[in-house]
Short mmCIF file of C-alpha atoms and ligand atoms in Angstrom, two decimals:
data_model
loop_
_atom_site.label_atom_id
_atom_site.label_comp_id
_atom_site.label_asym_id
_atom_site.label_seq_id
_atom_site.Cartn_x
_atom_site.Cartn_y
_atom_site.Cartn_z
CA MET P 1 129.70 105.63 139.17
CA ASN P 2 131.17 102.12 139.27
CA ARG P 3 130.17 99.51 136.74
CA GLN P 4 127.86 97.60 139.09
CA ILE P 5 125.81 100.65 139.98
CA ALA P 6 125.62 101.67 136.33
CA SER P 7 124.34 98.26 135.42
CA ARG P 8 121.71 98.24 138.21
CA HIS P 9 120.66 101.66 137.06
CA SER P 10 120.10 100.39 133.49
CA ILE P 11 118.08 97.45 134.72
CA ALA P 12 115.86 99.77 136.78
CA LEU P 13 115.41 102.10 133.83
CA GLY P 14 114.70 99.15 131.55
CA ALA P 15 112.04 97.84 133.94
CA LEU P 16 110.44 101.26 134.12
CA LEU P 17 110.28 101.54 130.31
CA ALA P 18 108.87 98.02 130.09
CA LEU P 19 106.09 98.98 132.50
CA ALA P 20 105.27 102.11 130.55
CA ASN P 21 105.05 100.19 127.28
CA PRO P 22 104.91 96.47 128.00
CA VAL P 23 105.09 95.25 124.38
CA ALA P 24 107.46 97.88 123.02
CA ALA P 25 110.01 95.35 121.79
CA GLU P 26 107.32 93.22 120.12
CA GLU P 27 105.90 96.21 118.30
CA THR P 28 109.08 97.36 116.61
CA PRO P 29 108.24 97.13 112.92
CA LEU P 30 109.99 94.28 111.17
CA ASN P 31 112.77 95.54 108.90
CA ALA P 32 111.84 94.03 105.52
CA LEU P 33 113.64 94.57 102.26
CA ALA P 34 112.34 93.95 98.75
CA THR P 35 114.35 94.18 95.56
CA VAL P 36 111.81 95.97 93.36
CA GLY P 37 109.14 98.55 94.17
CA MET P 38 106.33 96.36 92.82
CA ILE P 39 106.96 93.99 95.74
CA ALA P 40 107.73 96.68 98.32
CA ASP P 41 104.50 98.61 97.68
CA VAL P 42 102.30 95.53 97.98
CA ALA P 43 104.25 94.26 100.99
CA GLN P 44 103.94 97.59 102.82
CA LYS P 45 100.17 97.58 102.28
CA VAL P 46 99.98 94.02 103.58
CA ALA P 47 102.22 94.74 106.57
CA GLY P 48 100.62 97.97 107.74
CA GLU P 49 102.48 98.98 110.89
CA CYS P 50 103.93 95.51 111.41
CA ALA P 51 106.87 96.02 109.05
CA LYS P 52 108.79 98.77 107.37
CA VAL P 53 109.37 97.60 103.80
CA SER P 54 112.04 99.25 101.68
CA ALA P 55 112.94 98.68 98.04
CA LEU P 56 116.54 98.21 97.02
CA LEU P 57 116.02 99.38 93.42
CA GLY P 58 114.53 102.76 92.63
CA SER P 59 112.65 104.13 89.64
CA GLY P 60 114.32 103.71 86.28
CA THR P 61 116.59 100.90 87.50
CA ASP P 62 116.72 97.74 85.40
CA PRO P 63 116.62 94.73 87.75
CA HIS P 64 118.02 92.38 85.09
CA TYR P 65 121.17 94.41 84.96
CA TYR P 66 121.59 95.59 88.54
CA SER P 67 124.45 94.42 90.76
CA ALA P 68 124.59 94.91 94.53
CA THR P 69 126.56 97.91 95.83
CA PRO P 70 128.32 97.80 99.22
CA SER P 71 125.45 99.78 100.76
CA ASP P 72 122.95 97.26 99.32
CA VAL P 73 124.88 94.49 101.05
CA ASP P 74 124.69 96.48 104.33
CA ALA P 75 120.93 96.92 103.84
CA LEU P 76 120.51 93.21 103.16
CA ALA P 77 122.56 92.36 106.23
CA ALA P 78 120.36 94.60 108.39
CA ALA P 79 117.09 93.22 106.97
CA GLU P 80 115.05 90.70 108.97
CA LEU P 81 113.09 89.55 105.92
CA ILE P 82 113.98 89.66 102.22
CA PHE P 83 111.71 89.42 99.16
CA TYR P 84 112.66 89.19 95.50
CA VAL P 85 110.92 87.93 92.36
CA ASP P 86 113.17 85.30 90.82
CA ARG P 87 116.67 84.67 89.57
CA ALA P 88 115.22 85.27 86.06
CA LEU P 89 114.63 88.92 87.03
CA GLU P 90 117.27 89.88 89.58
CA GLU P 91 119.88 88.08 87.53
CA ARG P 92 122.95 89.70 89.04
CA LEU P 93 121.61 89.97 92.60
CA ALA P 94 120.57 86.34 92.87
CA ASP P 95 123.89 85.03 94.17
CA VAL P 96 124.09 87.76 96.81
CA LEU P 97 120.50 87.02 97.88
CA ASP P 98 121.32 83.32 98.10
CA GLY P 99 124.20 84.24 100.40
CA PHE P 100 121.74 85.72 102.92
CA ARG P 101 119.28 82.85 102.75
CA ALA P 102 120.89 80.87 105.59
CA ARG P 103 120.70 83.77 108.10
CA THR P 104 117.60 85.71 106.99
CA PRO P 105 114.23 84.42 105.75
CA THR P 106 114.46 85.11 102.00
CA PHE P 107 111.55 84.57 99.62
CA GLY P 108 111.66 84.34 95.83
CA LEU P 109 108.02 85.24 95.30
CA ALA P 110 107.65 83.61 91.87
CA SER P 111 108.28 80.15 93.27
CA ALA P 112 106.74 80.89 96.71
CA SER P 113 103.44 82.16 95.29
CA PHE P 114 102.87 80.28 92.03
CA SER P 115 102.75 76.75 90.76
CA GLU P 116 104.52 75.97 87.52
CA ALA P 117 101.21 75.96 85.64
CA ASP P 118 100.64 79.65 86.53
CA LEU P 119 103.98 80.75 85.11
CA LEU P 120 104.82 81.55 81.52
CA GLU P 121 108.00 80.26 79.97
CA ASP P 122 110.66 82.40 78.33
CA PRO P 123 110.00 81.60 74.65
CA ASP P 124 113.69 82.03 73.80
CA GLU P 125 114.97 79.92 76.71
CA PRO P 126 112.86 76.77 77.09
CA GLY P 127 112.61 75.74 80.72
CA GLU P 128 113.33 79.28 82.00
CA LEU P 129 110.44 81.23 83.49
CA ASP P 130 109.26 84.69 82.51
CA PRO P 131 109.47 86.68 85.77
CA HIS P 132 107.32 89.72 84.79
CA LEU P 133 104.35 88.54 86.85
CA TRP P 134 103.30 91.99 88.13
CA MET P 135 101.99 92.83 84.65
CA ASP P 136 98.93 90.65 85.35
CA VAL P 137 97.23 92.19 88.37
CA SER P 138 95.27 89.03 89.19
CA ARG P 139 98.50 87.05 89.32
CA TRP P 140 100.36 89.71 91.31
CA ALA P 141 97.58 89.78 93.92
CA ARG P 142 98.65 86.28 94.88
CA ILE P 143 101.92 87.46 96.41
CA ALA P 144 99.95 89.29 99.15
CA PRO P 145 98.99 86.28 101.33
CA VAL P 146 102.48 84.81 100.91
CA ILE P 147 104.00 88.05 102.18
CA ALA P 148 101.53 88.13 105.07
CA ASP P 149 102.54 84.59 106.11
CA ALA P 150 106.24 85.48 105.88
CA ILE P 151 105.79 88.49 108.17
CA ALA P 152 103.47 86.62 110.55
CA ALA P 153 106.17 83.99 111.07
CA GLN P 154 108.15 86.69 112.87
CA ARG P 155 105.22 88.85 114.09
CA PRO P 156 102.45 86.36 114.95
CA ASP P 157 100.42 89.06 116.72
CA CYS P 158 100.08 90.82 113.36
CA ALA P 159 98.39 87.92 111.56
CA ASP P 160 94.79 89.10 112.04
CA ALA P 161 95.44 92.69 111.03
CA MET P 162 97.36 91.52 107.98
CA ALA P 163 94.54 89.17 106.94
CA ASP P 164 92.28 92.26 106.83
CA ASN P 165 94.89 94.17 104.82
CA VAL P 166 95.21 91.31 102.34
CA ALA P 167 91.42 91.18 101.92
CA ALA P 168 91.26 94.95 101.31
CA LEU P 169 94.10 94.76 98.84
CA GLU P 170 92.42 91.92 96.98
CA VAL P 171 89.32 94.07 96.45
CA GLN P 172 91.48 96.84 94.97
CA MET P 173 93.50 94.47 92.79
CA ASP P 174 90.30 92.84 91.52
CA ALA P 175 88.89 96.22 90.53
CA LEU P 176 92.16 97.23 88.86
CA HIS P 177 92.32 93.93 86.95
CA GLY P 178 88.81 94.42 85.60
CA TRP P 179 89.52 98.03 84.62
CA VAL P 180 92.69 97.13 82.69
CA GLY P 181 90.83 94.36 80.85
CA ASP P 182 88.00 96.74 79.87
CA ALA P 183 90.50 99.37 78.71
CA ILE P 184 92.43 96.97 76.48
CA ALA P 185 89.19 95.47 75.12
CA SER P 186 88.22 98.96 73.92
CA ILE P 187 91.22 99.02 71.53
CA PRO P 188 90.05 98.15 68.00
CA GLU P 189 90.74 94.57 67.03
CA GLY P 190 93.92 94.34 65.00
CA ASN P 191 95.44 97.24 66.98
CA ARG P 192 95.99 95.29 70.19
CA MET P 193 99.70 94.88 69.47
CA LEU P 194 102.27 95.76 72.05
CA VAL P 195 105.75 96.55 70.75
CA THR P 196 108.29 97.45 73.42
CA ALA P 197 112.01 97.50 74.11
CA HIS P 198 112.14 94.17 75.95
CA ASP P 199 109.78 91.24 76.50
CA ALA P 200 108.19 92.31 79.77
CA PHE P 201 104.57 92.14 78.60
CA TYR P 202 103.70 88.48 78.00
CA TYR P 203 101.69 88.29 81.26
CA PHE P 204 99.95 91.55 80.36
CA ALA P 205 99.14 90.10 76.92
CA ASP P 206 97.99 86.82 78.45
CA ALA P 207 95.70 88.48 81.00
CA TYR P 208 94.22 91.31 78.94
CA GLY P 209 93.81 90.05 75.39
CA ILE P 210 96.77 91.72 73.70
CA GLU P 211 96.91 89.91 70.36
CA ALA P 212 100.71 89.97 70.05
CA SER P 213 103.57 91.27 72.14
CA GLU P 214 106.87 91.89 70.36
CA ALA P 215 110.09 93.39 71.65
CA ILE P 216 113.56 94.18 70.45
CA GLU P 217 115.23 92.43 73.37
CA GLY P 218 114.08 89.20 75.01
CA ILE P 219 112.92 88.50 78.57
CA SER P 220 116.36 89.51 79.83
CA THR P 221 118.03 92.79 78.92
CA ALA P 222 121.49 91.38 79.54
CA SER P 223 122.50 91.22 75.87
CA GLU P 224 122.70 94.22 73.52
CA ALA P 225 120.05 94.60 70.83
CA SER P 226 121.43 94.04 67.33
CA ILE P 227 120.52 95.66 64.01
CA GLY P 228 119.02 92.27 63.08
CA ASP P 229 116.71 92.39 66.15
CA ILE P 230 115.54 95.88 65.18
CA ARG P 231 114.88 94.83 61.55
CA GLU P 232 112.91 91.80 62.69
CA VAL P 233 110.62 93.90 64.89
CA ALA P 234 110.32 96.47 62.08
CA ASP P 235 109.06 93.64 59.84
CA PHE P 236 106.42 92.82 62.47
CA VAL P 237 105.35 96.47 62.84
CA ILE P 238 104.96 96.86 59.06
CA ALA P 239 103.25 93.50 58.48
CA ASN P 240 100.71 94.21 61.23
CA ASN P 241 100.24 97.94 60.65
CA VAL P 242 101.10 98.61 64.30
CA PRO P 243 100.24 102.28 64.94
CA ALA P 244 102.46 102.92 67.99
CA VAL P 245 105.42 101.43 69.84
CA PHE P 246 106.55 102.10 73.40
CA VAL P 247 109.75 103.01 75.22
CA GLU P 248 110.37 101.70 78.74
CA THR P 249 111.55 103.71 81.74
CA THR P 250 114.27 101.19 82.60
CA ILE P 251 115.75 100.92 79.10
CA ASN P 252 117.61 103.41 76.93
CA PRO P 253 115.08 104.72 74.38
CA ARG P 254 117.53 104.52 71.50
CA THR P 255 116.55 101.00 70.40
CA ILE P 256 112.89 102.02 70.03
CA GLU P 257 113.96 105.24 68.29
CA ALA P 258 116.04 103.14 65.88
CA LEU P 259 113.01 100.91 65.29
CA VAL P 260 110.80 103.89 64.45
CA ALA P 261 113.48 105.24 62.08
CA GLU P 262 113.77 101.83 60.40
CA VAL P 263 109.98 101.51 59.90
CA GLN P 264 109.70 105.07 58.59
CA SER P 265 112.67 104.58 56.22
CA ARG P 266 110.65 101.80 54.59
CA GLY P 267 107.80 104.20 53.93
CA HIS P 268 105.51 103.19 56.81
CA ASP P 269 104.07 105.24 59.59
CA VAL P 270 104.57 104.47 63.28
CA VAL P 271 104.90 106.71 66.33
CA ILE P 272 106.30 106.36 69.82
CA GLY P 273 103.10 105.93 71.83
CA GLY P 274 104.72 106.94 75.11
CA GLU P 275 106.77 105.52 77.95
CA VAL P 276 105.68 102.47 79.91
CA PHE P 277 106.85 101.21 83.29
CA SER P 278 108.05 97.69 82.68
CA ASP P 279 110.49 96.57 85.39
CA ALA P 280 110.36 99.50 87.81
CA MET P 281 107.67 101.80 89.13
CA GLY P 282 107.80 105.58 88.74
CA ASP P 283 109.41 108.06 91.12
CA GLU P 284 108.57 107.86 94.80
CA GLY P 285 105.97 110.43 95.77
CA THR P 286 104.19 110.27 92.40
CA PRO P 287 101.11 108.14 91.56
CA GLU P 288 103.27 106.03 89.23
CA GLY P 289 105.52 105.29 92.21
CA THR P 290 102.78 102.94 93.46
CA TYR P 291 101.86 99.57 92.00
CA ILE P 292 98.29 100.67 91.22
CA GLY P 293 99.56 103.88 89.61
CA MET P 294 102.18 102.07 87.56
CA ILE P 295 99.60 99.70 86.07
CA ARG P 296 97.14 102.55 85.59
CA ALA P 297 99.73 104.69 83.78
CA ASN P 298 100.74 101.82 81.46
CA THR P 299 97.12 101.10 80.65
CA VAL P 300 96.33 104.76 79.93
CA THR P 301 99.40 105.10 77.66
CA ILE P 302 98.78 101.85 75.76
CA THR P 303 95.01 102.31 75.40
CA GLU P 304 95.22 105.89 74.16
CA ALA P 305 98.10 105.24 71.73
CA LEU P 306 96.39 102.21 70.18
CA GLY P 307 93.01 103.88 69.69
CA GLY P 308 90.96 102.67 72.66
CA THR P 309 88.90 104.60 75.20
CA LEU P 310 89.41 104.46 78.95
CA PRO P 311 86.59 103.08 81.09
CA ASP P 312 85.51 104.86 84.27
CA TRP P 313 87.95 104.45 87.13
CA PRO P 314 86.54 101.82 89.53
CA GLU P 315 84.69 102.73 92.69
CA ALA P 316 86.98 100.48 94.77
CA LEU P 317 89.97 102.63 93.72
CA GLN P 318 88.44 106.07 94.31
CA ALA P 319 90.26 106.42 97.63
CA TRP P 320 93.56 105.75 95.85
CA ALA P 321 92.71 108.36 93.20
CA GLN P 322 91.81 110.91 95.87
CA GLU P 323 95.04 110.26 97.74
CA TRP P 324 96.94 111.14 94.54
CA ARG P 325 94.51 113.86 93.46
CA ILE P 326 93.66 112.14 90.23
CA ALA P 327 90.29 113.18 88.85
CA PRO P 328 88.04 110.13 88.42
ZN1 ZN S 401 112.35 92.64 82.38
#
């Protein structure tokens, strides 16, 4: 077969395929990439079949500390749309992400979704924002319409379907927000103290009435915790009679173990109340590997360890619970 015939043949075949499925090219899901699972899960729900959203970082991975691998750079290069939270979270990825901004629509969702007044400041670094926005469900819900607009810019035919998805998601997020608030409110006053490995819980505290949130490391995990940091938090635990402290899935538990040892060595009682998901969701294929499940698991762990009682799981989230075979 000479080249000309081959080429005519391809055109004929192409035309035939186009007839069979006239909008095939338009319907290819957009290849979207998010840094963390908390974005990817929400974005996939917003996108439906209009995009395939992957997360760069898996469970147990600390986004403050993570640098791009060569395969991450390949994935970013192949992506048609990129989402991240903010330079204050993906500290070591930010420059790489900036490098893609000129060729691929790239959204830092903290600045794209929130005004300055909605954001908390890093108390140790005046002027720097606290990026842990997903800890307040009502705040995190606000990334959904921004994501929908970003996808619709490349898939305008998807706008209506995505508006429905955003509305459905908002109902779920509303219900989850109310449930978390009720759970934390059930903790006896004076016990609503959240002591963790790093300062990821200021938005959680702000939204749900946690009286104080203390951590061994600051907003960033980039610097090592010192003995002085551990002693300072031990002082807080003792002064406030905090009954339980929490390890985080993305951080080595040894700093919290050292804290417990320090408090106990001074004759006070404190236990490790469990493991919370701060900067990454749980394993894929588990309930905690979803945004709703991550927030639910944290709330269950915190509420039970600090002496509260869990409210009934909301009606609007029964379908989620059934999907994961969680008894209501
Ligand atoms: Zn963090």
